[in-house]
Structures are given as structure tokens and as C-alpha cells.
JSON list of C-alpha atoms in Angstrom, two decimals:
[
{"chain": "E", "resi": 131, "resn": "UNK", "atom": "CA", "xyz": [197.51, -106.25, -141.74]},
{"chain": "E", "resi": 132, "resn": "UNK", "atom": "CA", "xyz": [194.52, -108.31, -143.02]},
{"chain": "E", "resi": 133, "resn": "UNK", "atom": "CA", "xyz": [191.65, -106.16, -143.39]},
{"chain": "E", "resi": 134, "resn": "UNK", "atom": "CA", "xyz": [189.20, -108.76, -143.43]},
{"chain": "E", "resi": 135, "resn": "UNK", "atom": "CA", "xyz": [190.36, -109.85, -140.12]},
{"chain": "E", "resi": 136, "resn": "UNK", "atom": "CA", "xyz": [189.95, -106.31, -138.87]},
{"chain": "E", "resi": 137, "resn": "UNK", "atom": "CA", "xyz": [186.56, -105.96, -140.04]},
{"chain": "E", "resi": 138, "resn": "UNK", "atom": "CA", "xyz": [185.67, -109.32, -138.67]},
{"chain": "E", "resi": 139, "resn": "UNK", "atom": "CA", "xyz": [186.82, -108.35, -135.18]},
{"chain": "E", "resi": 140, "resn": "UNK", "atom": "CA", "xyz": [184.95, -105.16, -135.32]},
{"chain": "E", "resi": 141, "resn": "UNK", "atom": "CA", "xyz": [181.92, -106.68, -136.46]},
{"chain": "E", "resi": 142, "resn": "UNK", "atom": "CA", "xyz": [182.24, -109.29, -133.61]},
{"chain": "E", "resi": 143, "resn": "UNK", "atom": "CA", "xyz": [182.89, -106.64, -130.83]},
{"chain": "E", "resi": 144, "resn": "UNK", "atom": "CA", "xyz": [179.87, -104.58, -132.49]},
{"chain": "E", "resi": 145, "resn": "UNK", "atom": "CA", "xyz": [177.65, -107.54, -131.75]},
{"chain": "E", "resi": 146, "resn": "UNK", "atom": "CA", "xyz": [178.62, -108.13, -128.19]},
{"chain": "E", "resi": 147, "resn": "UNK", "atom": "CA", "xyz": [178.13, -104.20, -127.61]},
{"chain": "E", "resi": 148, "resn": "UNK", "atom": "CA", "xyz": [174.64, -104.70, -129.24]},
{"chain": "E", "resi": 149, "resn": "UNK", "atom": "CA", "xyz": [173.94, -107.55, -127.00]},
{"chain": "E", "resi": 150, "resn": "UNK", "atom": "CA", "xyz": [175.07, -105.53, -123.80]},
{"chain": "E", "resi": 151, "resn": "UNK", "atom": "CA", "xyz": [172.94, -102.81, -124.76]},
{"chain": "E", "resi": 152, "resn": "UNK", "atom": "CA", "xyz": [169.99, -104.95, -125.18]},
{"chain": "E", "resi": 153, "resn": "UNK", "atom": "CA", "xyz": [170.58, -106.32, -121.68]},
{"chain": "E", "resi": 154, "resn": "UNK", "atom": "CA", "xyz": [171.13, -102.86, -120.06]},
{"chain": "E", "resi": 155, "resn": "UNK", "atom": "CA", "xyz": [167.90, -101.90, -121.75]},
{"chain": "E", "resi": 156, "resn": "UNK", "atom": "CA", "xyz": [166.30, -105.03, -120.18]},
{"chain": "E", "resi": 157, "resn": "UNK", "atom": "CA", "xyz": [167.82, -104.17, -116.84]},
{"chain": "E", "resi": 158, "resn": "UNK", "atom": "CA", "xyz": [166.43, -100.53, -117.08]},
{"chain": "E", "resi": 159, "resn": "UNK", "atom": "CA", "xyz": [163.14, -101.67, -117.86]},
{"chain": "E", "resi": 160, "resn": "UNK", "atom": "CA", "xyz": [163.27, -104.13, -115.00]},
{"chain": "E", "resi": 161, "resn": "UNK", "atom": "CA", "xyz": [164.25, -101.32, -112.64]},
{"chain": "E", "resi": 162, "resn": "UNK", "atom": "CA", "xyz": [161.43, -99.03, -113.73]},
{"chain": "E", "resi": 163, "resn": "UNK", "atom": "CA", "xyz": [159.19, -102.02, -113.31]},
{"chain": "E", "resi": 164, "resn": "UNK", "atom": "CA", "xyz": [160.44, -102.28, -109.90]},
{"chain": "E", "resi": 165, "resn": "UNK", "atom": "CA", "xyz": [160.35, -98.74, -109.06]},
{"chain": "E", "resi": 166, "resn": "UNK", "atom": "CA", "xyz": [156.79, -98.27, -109.93]},
{"chain": "E", "resi": 167, "resn": "UNK", "atom": "CA", "xyz": [155.36, -100.74, -107.31]},
{"chain": "E", "resi": 168, "resn": "UNK", "atom": "CA", "xyz": [157.87, -99.43, -104.83]},
{"chain": "E", "resi": 169, "resn": "UNK", "atom": "CA", "xyz": [156.67, -96.07, -105.36]},
{"chain": "E", "resi": 170, "resn": "UNK", "atom": "CA", "xyz": [153.05, -97.30, -105.07]},
{"chain": "E", "resi": 171, "resn": "UNK", "atom": "CA", "xyz": [154.07, -99.35, -102.04]},
{"chain": "E", "resi": 172, "resn": "UNK", "atom": "CA", "xyz": [155.61, -96.09, -100.45]},
{"chain": "E", "resi": 173, "resn": "UNK", "atom": "CA", "xyz": [152.41, -94.16, -101.03]},
{"chain": "E", "resi": 174, "resn": "UNK", "atom": "CA", "xyz": [150.33, -97.10, -99.40]},
{"chain": "E", "resi": 175, "resn": "UNK", "atom": "CA", "xyz": [152.68, -97.18, -96.48]},
{"chain": "E", "resi": 176, "resn": "UNK", "atom": "CA", "xyz": [152.21, -93.30, -96.02]},
{"chain": "E", "resi": 177, "resn": "UNK", "atom": "CA", "xyz": [148.36, -93.77, -96.35]},
{"chain": "E", "resi": 178, "resn": "UNK", "atom": "CA", "xyz": [148.59, -96.38, -93.85]},
{"chain": "E", "resi": 179, "resn": "UNK", "atom": "CA", "xyz": [150.35, -94.46, -91.60]},
{"chain": "E", "resi": 180, "resn": "UNK", "atom": "CA", "xyz": [148.02, -91.62, -91.74]},
{"chain": "E", "resi": 181, "resn": "UNK", "atom": "CA", "xyz": [145.35, -93.82, -91.35]},
{"chain": "E", "resi": 182, "resn": "UNK", "atom": "CA", "xyz": [146.85, -95.57, -88.20]},
{"chain": "E", "resi": 183, "resn": "UNK", "atom": "CA", "xyz": [147.64, -92.19, -86.74]},
{"chain": "E", "resi": 184, "resn": "UNK", "atom": "CA", "xyz": [144.23, -91.09, -87.36]},
{"chain": "E", "resi": 185, "resn": "UNK", "atom": "CA", "xyz": [142.91, -94.26, -85.74]},
{"chain": "E", "resi": 186, "resn": "UNK", "atom": "CA", "xyz": [145.14, -93.61, -82.84]},
{"chain": "E", "resi": 187, "resn": "UNK", "atom": "CA", "xyz": [143.90, -90.10, -82.30]},
{"chain": "E", "resi": 188, "resn": "UNK", "atom": "CA", "xyz": [140.36, -91.18, -82.57]},
{"chain": "E", "resi": 189, "resn": "UNK", "atom": "CA", "xyz": [140.79, -94.05, -79.87]},
{"chain": "E", "resi": 190, "resn": "UNK", "atom": "CA", "xyz": [142.42, -91.57, -77.59]},
{"chain": "E", "resi": 191, "resn": "UNK", "atom": "CA", "xyz": [139.49, -89.22, -77.83]},
{"chain": "E", "resi": 192, "resn": "UNK", "atom": "CA", "xyz": [137.16, -92.11, -77.37]},
{"chain": "E", "resi": 193, "resn": "UNK", "atom": "CA", "xyz": [139.03, -93.19, -74.34]},
{"chain": "E", "resi": 194, "resn": "UNK", "atom": "CA", "xyz": [139.34, -89.48, -73.02]},
{"chain": "E", "resi": 195, "resn": "UNK", "atom": "CA", "xyz": [135.26, -89.14, -73.56]},
{"chain": "E", "resi": 196, "resn": "UNK", "atom": "CA", "xyz": [134.68, -92.38, -71.94]},
{"chain": "E", "resi": 197, "resn": "UNK", "atom": "CA", "xyz": [136.79, -91.37, -68.85]},
{"chain": "E", "resi": 198, "resn": "UNK", "atom": "CA", "xyz": [135.03, -87.91, -68.62]},
{"chain": "E", "resi": 199, "resn": "UNK", "atom": "CA", "xyz": [131.67, -89.65, -68.54]},
{"chain": "E", "resi": 200, "resn": "UNK", "atom": "CA", "xyz": [132.83, -92.03, -65.89]},
{"chain": "E", "resi": 201, "resn": "UNK", "atom": "CA", "xyz": [134.06, -89.03, -63.79]},
{"chain": "E", "resi": 202, "resn": "UNK", "atom": "CA", "xyz": [130.72, -87.19, -64.10]},
{"chain": "E", "resi": 203, "resn": "UNK", "atom": "CA", "xyz": [128.82, -90.55, -63.24]},
{"chain": "E", "resi": 204, "resn": "UNK", "atom": "CA", "xyz": [131.13, -91.14, -60.25]},
{"chain": "E", "resi": 205, "resn": "UNK", "atom": "CA", "xyz": [130.01, -87.42, -59.19]},
{"chain": "E", "resi": 206, "resn": "UNK", "atom": "CA", "xyz": [126.52, -88.37, -59.15]},
{"chain": "E", "resi": 207, "resn": "UNK", "atom": "CA", "xyz": [127.25, -91.36, -57.09]},
{"chain": "E", "resi": 208, "resn": "UNK", "atom": "CA", "xyz": [129.49, -89.60, -54.74]},
{"chain": "E", "resi": 209, "resn": "UNK", "atom": "CA", "xyz": [126.80, -87.14, -54.11]},
{"chain": "E", "resi": 210, "resn": "UNK", "atom": "CA", "xyz": [124.18, -89.78, -53.25]},
{"chain": "E", "resi": 211, "resn": "UNK", "atom": "CA", "xyz": [126.53, -92.09, -51.15]},
{"chain": "E", "resi": 212, "resn": "UNK", "atom": "CA", "xyz": [127.72, -88.89, -49.31]},
{"chain": "E", "resi": 213, "resn": "UNK", "atom": "CA", "xyz": [124.28, -87.63, -48.43]},
{"chain": "E", "resi": 214, "resn": "UNK", "atom": "CA", "xyz": [123.69, -91.09, -47.11]},
{"chain": "E", "resi": 215, "resn": "UNK", "atom": "CA", "xyz": [126.68, -90.82, -44.80]},
{"chain": "E", "resi": 216, "resn": "UNK", "atom": "CA", "xyz": [125.85, -87.21, -43.63]},
{"chain": "E", "resi": 217, "resn": "UNK", "atom": "CA", "xyz": [127.98, -85.31, -46.13]},
{"chain": "E", "resi": 218, "resn": "UNK", "atom": "CA", "xyz": [126.68, -82.59, -48.57]},
{"chain": "E", "resi": 219, "resn": "UNK", "atom": "CA", "xyz": [127.90, -82.23, -51.98]},
{"chain": "E", "resi": 220, "resn": "UNK", "atom": "CA", "xyz": [129.96, -79.30, -51.17]},
{"chain": "E", "resi": 221, "resn": "UNK", "atom": "CA", "xyz": [131.93, -81.05, -48.48]},
{"chain": "E", "resi": 222, "resn": "UNK", "atom": "CA", "xyz": [132.45, -84.05, -50.82]},
{"chain": "E", "resi": 223, "resn": "UNK", "atom": "CA", "xyz": [133.82, -81.61, -53.43]},
{"chain": "E", "resi": 224, "resn": "UNK", "atom": "CA", "xyz": [136.06, -80.17, -50.92]},
{"chain": "E", "resi": 225, "resn": "UNK", "atom": "CA", "xyz": [137.31, -83.65, -49.92]},
{"chain": "E", "resi": 226, "resn": "UNK", "atom": "CA", "xyz": [137.90, -84.66, -53.59]},
{"chain": "E", "resi": 227, "resn": "UNK", "atom": "CA", "xyz": [139.96, -81.31, -54.09]},
{"chain": "E", "resi": 228, "resn": "UNK", "atom": "CA", "xyz": [142.23, -82.22, -51.02]},
{"chain": "E", "resi": 229, "resn": "UNK", "atom": "CA", "xyz": [142.87, -85.58, -52.51]},
{"chain": "E", "resi": 230, "resn": "UNK", "atom": "CA", "xyz": [143.61, -84.39, -55.71]},
{"chain": "E", "resi": 231, "resn": "UNK", "atom": "CA", "xyz": [146.09, -81.86, -54.27]},
{"chain": "E", "resi": 232, "resn": "UNK", "atom": "CA", "xyz": [148.03, -84.76, -52.48]},
{"chain": "E", "resi": 233, "resn": "UNK", "atom": "CA", "xyz": [148.63, -86.56, -55.87]},
{"chain": "E", "resi": 234, "resn": "UNK", "atom": "CA", "xyz": [145.28, -88.79, -56.14]},
{"chain": "E", "resi": 235, "resn": "UNK", "atom": "CA", "xyz": [144.04, -88.80, -59.89]},
{"chain": "E", "resi": 236, "resn": "UNK", "atom": "CA", "xyz": [140.58, -87.41, -60.49]},
{"chain": "E", "resi": 237, "resn": "UNK", "atom": "CA", "xyz": [138.70, -90.61, -61.01]},
{"chain": "E", "resi": 238, "resn": "UNK", "atom": "CA", "xyz": [140.45, -92.55, -58.18]},
{"chain": "E", "resi": 239, "resn": "UNK", "atom": "CA", "xyz": [139.45, -89.49, -55.80]},
{"chain": "E", "resi": 240, "resn": "UNK", "atom": "CA", "xyz": [136.00, -90.00, -56.46]},
{"chain": "E", "resi": 241, "resn": "UNK", "atom": "CA", "xyz": [135.74, -93.73, -56.54]},
{"chain": "E", "resi": 242, "resn": "UNK", "atom": "CA", "xyz": [137.67, -93.79, -52.87]},
{"chain": "E", "resi": 243, "resn": "UNK", "atom": "CA", "xyz": [135.72, -91.22, -51.36]},
{"chain": "E", "resi": 244, "resn": "UNK", "atom": "CA", "xyz": [132.56, -93.16, -52.42]},
{"chain": "E", "resi": 245, "resn": "UNK", "atom": "CA", "xyz": [134.19, -96.36, -50.99]},
{"chain": "E", "resi": 246, "resn": "UNK", "atom": "CA", "xyz": [135.15, -94.49, -47.68]},
{"chain": "E", "resi": 247, "resn": "UNK", "atom": "CA", "xyz": [131.56, -93.02, -47.29]},
{"chain": "E", "resi": 248, "resn": "UNK", "atom": "CA", "xyz": [130.05, -96.62, -47.94]},
{"chain": "E", "resi": 249, "resn": "UNK", "atom": "CA", "xyz": [132.41, -98.13, -45.09]},
{"chain": "E", "resi": 250, "resn": "UNK", "atom": "CA", "xyz": [131.80, -95.18, -42.96]},
{"chain": "E", "resi": 251, "resn": "UNK", "atom": "CA", "xyz": [135.34, -94.41, -42.76]},
{"chain": "E", "resi": 252, "resn": "UNK", "atom": "CA", "xyz": [135.86, -90.60, -41.36]},
{"chain": "E", "resi": 253, "resn": "UNK", "atom": "CA", "xyz": [136.43, -88.49, -44.46]},
{"chain": "E", "resi": 254, "resn": "UNK", "atom": "CA", "xyz": [138.28, -85.83, -42.36]},
{"chain": "E", "resi": 255, "resn": "UNK", "atom": "CA", "xyz": [141.03, -88.36, -42.38]},
{"chain": "E", "resi": 256, "resn": "UNK", "atom": "CA", "xyz": [140.91, -88.81, -46.10]},
{"chain": "E", "resi": 257, "resn": "UNK", "atom": "CA", "xyz": [143.78, -86.38, -46.78]},
{"chain": "E", "resi": 258, "resn": "UNK", "atom": "CA", "xyz": [145.95, -87.99, -44.10]},
{"chain": "E", "resi": 259, "resn": "UNK", "atom": "CA", "xyz": [145.51, -91.53, -45.54]},
{"chain": "E", "resi": 260, "resn": "UNK", "atom": "CA", "xyz": [146.09, -90.07, -48.94]},
{"chain": "E", "resi": 261, "resn": "UNK", "atom": "CA", "xyz": [149.40, -88.72, -47.63]},
{"chain": "E", "resi": 262, "resn": "UNK", "atom": "CA", "xyz": [150.37, -92.23, -46.25]},
{"chain": "E", "resi": 263, "resn": "UNK", "atom": "CA", "xyz": [149.51, -93.66, -49.60]},
{"chain": "E", "resi": 264, "resn": "UNK", "atom": "CA", "xyz": [151.93, -91.57, -51.20]},
{"chain": "E", "resi": 265, "resn": "UNK", "atom": "CA", "xyz": [154.74, -93.19, -49.08]},
{"chain": "E", "resi": 266, "resn": "UNK", "atom": "CA", "xyz": [153.22, -96.59, -49.46]},
{"chain": "E", "resi": 267, "resn": "UNK", "atom": "CA", "xyz": [153.08, -96.22, -53.21]},
{"chain": "E", "resi": 268, "resn": "UNK", "atom": "CA", "xyz": [156.91, -96.03, -53.32]},
{"chain": "E", "resi": 269, "resn": "UNK", "atom": "CA", "xyz": [157.22, -99.23, -51.40]},
{"chain": "E", "resi": 270, "resn": "UNK", "atom": "CA", "xyz": [154.52, -100.74, -53.40]},
{"chain": "E", "resi": 271, "resn": "UNK", "atom": "CA", "xyz": [156.20, -99.78, -56.91]},
{"chain": "E", "resi": 272, "resn": "UNK", "atom": "CA", "xyz": [152.92, -98.02, -57.82]},
{"chain": "E", "resi": 273, "resn": "UNK", "atom": "CA", "xyz": [151.43, -94.67, -58.14]},
{"chain": "E", "resi": 274, "resn": "UNK", "atom": "CA", "xyz": [149.76, -92.83, -55.26]},
{"chain": "E", "resi": 275, "resn": "UNK", "atom": "CA", "xyz": [146.07, -93.35, -56.49]},
{"chain": "E", "resi": 276, "resn": "UNK", "atom": "CA", "xyz": [146.50, -97.22, -56.77]},
{"chain": "E", "resi": 277, "resn": "UNK", "atom": "CA", "xyz": [148.00, -97.18, -53.39]},
{"chain": "E", "resi": 278, "resn": "UNK", "atom": "CA", "xyz": [145.33, -95.04, -51.73]},
{"chain": "E", "resi": 279, "resn": "UNK", "atom": "CA", "xyz": [142.80, -97.62, -53.17]},
{"chain": "E", "resi": 280, "resn": "UNK", "atom": "CA", "xyz": [144.51, -100.65, -51.80]},
{"chain": "E", "resi": 281, "resn": "UNK", "atom": "CA", "xyz": [144.80, -98.69, -48.42]},
{"chain": "E", "resi": 282, "resn": "UNK", "atom": "CA", "xyz": [141.03, -97.82, -48.33]},
{"chain": "E", "resi": 283, "resn": "UNK", "atom": "CA", "xyz": [139.99, -101.44, -49.53]},
{"chain": "E", "resi": 284, "resn": "UNK", "atom": "CA", "xyz": [142.35, -102.85, -46.70]},
{"chain": "E", "resi": 285, "resn": "UNK", "atom": "CA", "xyz": [140.56, -100.75, -44.05]},
{"chain": "E", "resi": 286, "resn": "UNK", "atom": "CA", "xyz": [137.16, -101.54, -45.63]},
{"chain": "E", "resi": 287, "resn": "UNK", "atom": "CA", "xyz": [137.61, -105.21, -45.80]},
{"chain": "E", "resi": 288, "resn": "UNK", "atom": "CA", "xyz": [140.01, -105.78, -42.83]},
{"chain": "E", "resi": 289, "resn": "UNK", "atom": "CA", "xyz": [142.41, -107.68, -44.96]},
{"chain": "E", "resi": 290, "resn": "UNK", "atom": "CA", "xyz": [145.95, -107.22, -43.65]},
{"chain": "E", "resi": 291, "resn": "UNK", "atom": "CA", "xyz": [147.72, -108.85, -46.70]},
{"chain": "E", "resi": 292, "resn": "UNK", "atom": "CA", "xyz": [146.42, -106.05, -49.01]},
{"chain": "E", "resi": 293, "resn": "UNK", "atom": "CA", "xyz": [148.29, -103.48, -46.63]},
{"chain": "E", "resi": 294, "resn": "UNK", "atom": "CA", "xyz": [151.23, -105.54, -46.64]},
{"chain": "E", "resi": 295, "resn": "UNK", "atom": "CA", "xyz": [151.77, -105.10, -50.30]},
{"chain": "E", "resi": 296, "resn": "UNK", "atom": "CA", "xyz": [152.37, -101.46, -49.53]},
{"chain": "E", "resi": 297, "resn": "UNK", "atom": "CA", "xyz": [154.59, -101.66, -46.55]},
{"chain": "E", "resi": 298, "resn": "UNK", "atom": "CA", "xyz": [151.96, -101.42, -43.80]},
{"chain": "E", "resi": 299, "resn": "UNK", "atom": "CA", "xyz": [152.37, -104.17, -41.40]},
{"chain": "E", "resi": 300, "resn": "UNK", "atom": "CA", "xyz": [149.13, -103.82, -39.04]},
{"chain": "E", "resi": 301, "resn": "UNK", "atom": "CA", "xyz": [147.49, -105.95, -36.50]},
{"chain": "E", "resi": 302, "resn": "UNK", "atom": "CA", "xyz": [143.67, -105.45, -36.45]},
{"chain": "E", "resi": 303, "resn": "UNK", "atom": "CA", "xyz": [143.05, -107.58, -33.57]},
{"chain": "E", "resi": 304, "resn": "UNK", "atom": "CA", "xyz": [145.22, -105.55, -31.47]},
{"chain": "E", "resi": 305, "resn": "UNK", "atom": "CA", "xyz": [143.64, -102.35, -32.76]},
{"chain": "E", "resi": 306, "resn": "UNK", "atom": "CA", "xyz": [140.33, -103.66, -31.57]},
{"chain": "E", "resi": 307, "resn": "UNK", "atom": "CA", "xyz": [141.54, -104.25, -27.96]},
{"chain": "E", "resi": 308, "resn": "UNK", "atom": "CA", "xyz": [143.36, -100.68, -27.84]},
{"chain": "E", "resi": 309, "resn": "UNK", "atom": "CA", "xyz": [140.10, -98.99, -28.95]},
{"chain": "E", "resi": 310, "resn": "UNK", "atom": "CA", "xyz": [137.86, -101.32, -26.76]},
{"chain": "E", "resi": 311, "resn": "UNK", "atom": "CA", "xyz": [139.85, -100.22, -23.77]},
{"chain": "E", "resi": 312, "resn": "UNK", "atom": "CA", "xyz": [139.75, -96.63, -24.45]},
{"chain": "E", "resi": 313, "resn": "UNK", "atom": "CA", "xyz": [136.04, -96.70, -24.62]},
{"chain": "E", "resi": 314, "resn": "UNK", "atom": "CA", "xyz": [135.19, -99.21, -21.75]},
{"chain": "E", "resi": 315, "resn": "UNK", "atom": "CA", "xyz": [134.01, -102.09, -23.90]},
{"chain": "E", "resi": 316, "resn": "UNK", "atom": "CA", "xyz": [135.24, -105.60, -24.72]},
{"chain": "E", "resi": 317, "resn": "UNK", "atom": "CA", "xyz": [136.35, -106.31, -28.40]},
{"chain": "E", "resi": 318, "resn": "UNK", "atom": "CA", "xyz": [133.03, -108.53, -28.60]},
{"chain": "E", "resi": 319, "resn": "UNK", "atom": "CA", "xyz": [130.93, -105.46, -27.98]},
{"chain": "E", "resi": 320, "resn": "UNK", "atom": "CA", "xyz": [132.59, -103.22, -30.70]},
{"chain": "E", "resi": 321, "resn": "UNK", "atom": "CA", "xyz": [130.18, -102.39, -33.46]},
{"chain": "E", "resi": 322, "resn": "UNK", "atom": "CA", "xyz": [131.38, -102.57, -37.15]},
{"chain": "E", "resi": 323, "resn": "UNK", "atom": "CA", "xyz": [131.87, -98.81, -37.33]},
{"chain": "E", "resi": 324, "resn": "UNK", "atom": "CA", "xyz": [134.02, -98.74, -34.28]},
{"chain": "E", "resi": 325, "resn": "UNK", "atom": "CA", "xyz": [136.01, -101.61, -35.69]},
{"chain": "E", "resi": 326, "resn": "UNK", "atom": "CA", "xyz": [136.43, -99.68, -38.85]},
{"chain": "E", "resi": 327, "resn": "UNK", "atom": "CA", "xyz": [137.71, -96.69, -36.65]},
{"chain": "E", "resi": 328, "resn": "UNK", "atom": "CA", "xyz": [140.03, -98.97, -34.92]},
{"chain": "E", "resi": 329, "resn": "UNK", "atom": "CA", "xyz": [141.45, -100.06, -38.36]},
{"chain": "E", "resi": 330, "resn": "UNK", "atom": "CA", "xyz": [141.88, -96.51, -39.48]},
{"chain": "E", "resi": 331, "resn": "UNK", "atom": "CA", "xyz": [143.52, -95.63, -36.44]},
{"chain": "E", "resi": 332, "resn": "UNK", "atom": "CA", "xyz": [146.05, -98.36, -36.61]},
{"chain": "E", "resi": 333, "resn": "UNK", "atom": "CA", "xyz": [146.96, -97.54, -40.24]},
{"chain": "E", "resi": 334, "resn": "UNK", "atom": "CA", "xyz": [147.45, -94.01, -39.60]},
{"chain": "E", "resi": 335, "resn": "UNK", "atom": "CA", "xyz": [149.74, -94.97, -36.74]},
{"chain": "E", "resi": 336, "resn": "UNK", "atom": "CA", "xyz": [151.71, -97.42, -38.79]},
{"chain": "E", "resi": 337, "resn": "UNK", "atom": "CA", "xyz": [152.02, -94.69, -41.55]},
{"chain": "E", "resi": 338, "resn": "UNK", "atom": "CA", "xyz": [154.74, -93.15, -39.46]},
{"chain": "E", "resi": 339, "resn": "UNK", "atom": "CA", "xyz": [156.95, -96.10, -40.08]},
{"chain": "E", "resi": 340, "resn": "UNK", "atom": "CA", "xyz": [157.02, -95.34, -43.91]},
{"chain": "E", "resi": 341, "resn": "UNK", "atom": "CA", "xyz": [157.13, -91.47, -43.43]},
{"chain": "E", "resi": 342, "resn": "UNK", "atom": "CA", "xyz": [159.41, -89.84, -46.02]},
{"chain": "E", "resi": 343, "resn": "UNK", "atom": "CA", "xyz": [159.51, -92.43, -48.47]},
{"chain": "E", "resi": 344, "resn": "UNK", "atom": "CA", "xyz": [157.70, -90.28, -50.99]},
{"chain": "E", "resi": 345, "resn": "UNK", "atom": "CA", "xyz": [160.02, -87.23, -50.81]},
{"chain": "E", "resi": 346, "resn": "UNK", "atom": "CA", "xyz": [163.14, -89.30, -50.84]},
{"chain": "E", "resi": 347, "resn": "UNK", "atom": "CA", "xyz": [161.99, -91.19, -54.02]},
{"chain": "E", "resi": 348, "resn": "UNK", "atom": "CA", "xyz": [160.51, -88.01, -56.05]},
{"chain": "E", "resi": 349, "resn": "UNK", "atom": "CA", "xyz": [163.92, -87.09, -57.02]},
{"chain": "E", "resi": 350, "resn": "UNK", "atom": "CA", "xyz": [164.39, -90.58, -58.98]},
{"chain": "E", "resi": 351, "resn": "UNK", "atom": "CA", "xyz": [163.25, -91.12, -62.41]},
{"chain": "E", "resi": 352, "resn": "UNK", "atom": "CA", "xyz": [161.32, -94.12, -61.64]},
{"chain": "E", "resi": 353, "resn": "UNK", "atom": "CA", "xyz": [159.12, -92.55, -59.20]},
{"chain": "E", "resi": 354, "resn": "UNK", "atom": "CA", "xyz": [158.53, -89.78, -61.66]},
{"chain": "E", "resi": 355, "resn": "UNK", "atom": "CA", "xyz": [157.60, -92.03, -64.40]},
{"chain": "E", "resi": 356, "resn": "UNK", "atom": "CA", "xyz": [155.09, -93.80, -61.88]},
{"chain": "E", "resi": 357, "resn": "UNK", "atom": "CA", "xyz": [153.44, -90.67, -61.02]},
{"chain": "E", "resi": 358, "resn": "UNK", "atom": "CA", "xyz": [153.25, -89.60, -64.76]},
{"chain": "E", "resi": 359, "resn": "UNK", "atom": "CA", "xyz": [150.13, -91.93, -65.23]},
{"chain": "E", "resi": 360, "resn": "UNK", "atom": "CA", "xyz": [148.21, -89.69, -63.01]},
{"chain": "E", "resi": 361, "resn": "UNK", "atom": "CA", "xyz": [148.84, -86.54, -65.04]},
{"chain": "E", "resi": 362, "resn": "UNK", "atom": "CA", "xyz": [148.03, -88.49, -68.19]},
{"chain": "E", "resi": 363, "resn": "UNK", "atom": "CA", "xyz": [144.80, -89.83, -66.66]},
{"chain": "E", "resi": 364, "resn": "UNK", "atom": "CA", "xyz": [143.73, -86.42, -65.45]},
{"chain": "E", "resi": 365, "resn": "UNK", "atom": "CA", "xyz": [144.44, -84.86, -68.97]},
{"chain": "E", "resi": 366, "resn": "UNK", "atom": "CA", "xyz": [142.12, -87.43, -70.47]},
{"chain": "E", "resi": 367, "resn": "UNK", "atom": "CA", "xyz": [139.51, -86.56, -68.15]},
{"chain": "E", "resi": 368, "resn": "UNK", "atom": "CA", "xyz": [139.62, -82.94, -68.89]},
{"chain": "E", "resi": 369, "resn": "UNK", "atom": "CA", "xyz": [140.07, -83.38, -72.66]},
{"chain": "E", "resi": 370, "resn": "UNK", "atom": "CA", "xyz": [137.02, -85.76, -72.78]},
{"chain": "E", "resi": 371, "resn": "UNK", "atom": "CA", "xyz": [134.86, -83.29, -71.28]},
{"chain": "E", "resi": 372, "resn": "UNK", "atom": "CA", "xyz": [135.05, -81.35, -74.55]},
{"chain": "E", "resi": 373, "resn": "UNK", "atom": "CA", "xyz": [133.70, -84.24, -76.46]},
{"chain": "E", "resi": 374, "resn": "UNK", "atom": "CA", "xyz": [131.29, -85.24, -73.75]},
{"chain": "E", "resi": 375, "resn": "UNK", "atom": "CA", "xyz": [128.27, -83.44, -75.32]},
{"chain": "E", "resi": 376, "resn": "UNK", "atom": "CA", "xyz": [128.66, -85.20, -78.58]},
{"chain": "E", "resi": 377, "resn": "UNK", "atom": "CA", "xyz": [128.76, -88.78, -76.58]},
{"chain": "E", "resi": 378, "resn": "UNK", "atom": "CA", "xyz": [125.47, -87.72, -74.93]},
{"chain": "E", "resi": 379, "resn": "UNK", "atom": "CA", "xyz": [123.76, -87.04, -78.35]},
{"chain": "E", "resi": 380, "resn": "UNK", "atom": "CA", "xyz": [125.16, -90.28, -79.65]}
]
């Protein structure tokens, strides 16, 4: 065996290993260099997530507070408009509570009672109309609060196409003739309040055609999801009342 050749081979192998070790150290250094900014990036994202979460919570509180303030403002308006139409605040509050029991959201209850009082729609029929709105909401693919708003607007404005979107196929001209015949007048002699009464009557009559749709649909996930919005909105109003004083001060 040639000792010189062995020593030369060992030296060569040692040199290669030295180079490999140097490369490994370079890789280790590079990994550390990468790990450091990655850790910093992770911390940054955690901080961003916390900031976004806090921002969302603050936004929710802001929305809730504004909704509570809106509800309070509508209460004041409801009192005035109700008084002008011959209703006391106690009566208006009772009508609102009845509407809420039928599934109408807090804000929409007050908004629609104001619209009904302005249009001189008989508020004693508000609960019956809200019940029809529950069935109409299923057909229209909306929640009961929105359906009730469309129903009230349809009666107020005499726009049959608005009512058609929620499954109520009415003919207001026929309703005028029917009421005129009942009270001994011609359709031309009917007052605007009498026409509103006629429109209300025919809507309530046509409501029988869609009765039961609400009960049939409440077992479905789709309808439950649609109805969920009311609970979320009412929760916001209730929660917002906690922060309303701070808003008044601001």
C-alpha cells in the first residue's frame, strides 16, 4: 500500500468535508436569517388579527349604538304622529309590542306604525296585517319585517306591483266598488281615507290565500336563517342602549 496515496486521499476527503461543513453553516445561517423575519411576520399578523378583531368589535358597538339611537328617535316620532292620528303613546306602545310578538323587528315595528298612522290605516288591524306579512315573507323570500314594510307601503301607495312581489294579488278598483256599494256611494265619491280602508280590506281578504305558508316553512333551515336577522337586529338595539349615553355626551 502506498502511504502517500492514502494520505493524499484523506486530505482530499477532509477538504471536501470542510467545504460541506462550510456550506451547512451557511445554510444554517440562512435558515436563521429566514426564521427571524418569519417570526417577526407571525407576530405582526397576530397583532394585525387582534387589531382587526378590536376594530370589528368597535364597529359592531358603533352600529348597535346608532341603531339604539334610531329606535329612540322613532319612538319620539311615533308619539307625535300617533297623537296626530288620535292615538295615545300608551296605545302606540301596545301596538308596537303586539307587532314584535308577531315577529316584526323593533325598529321596523315603529317605522311601520308611523307609516300606518300617517296614512290613516286602522292600527287595530296592524297585528292581522303583520300575520299576513309572515306568510307573505315566505313567498317573497324575505323576513317578516321587510314583508310587513312592503305590505304597508303597498296599501299606502296603492301600488299593486309591490304586493305582487310577496304573493298578494289584489285589485284595488274592485275593492273601491265593493266598499262604495256597502256604504251607498259611488267610487268617485269615496274619500282617500275610505279608499285606504278598501285597500286594507282587500289585502286582509287576499291574505287568506297564502295563510299557513309561515308555519309550513318554519321547519326549514332557509326560513330560520331568514328570520335570524330580526334577532340580530333586536340584539343590536338592546346592546346599543348600553352605549347610548356615551353617544349623547359625544
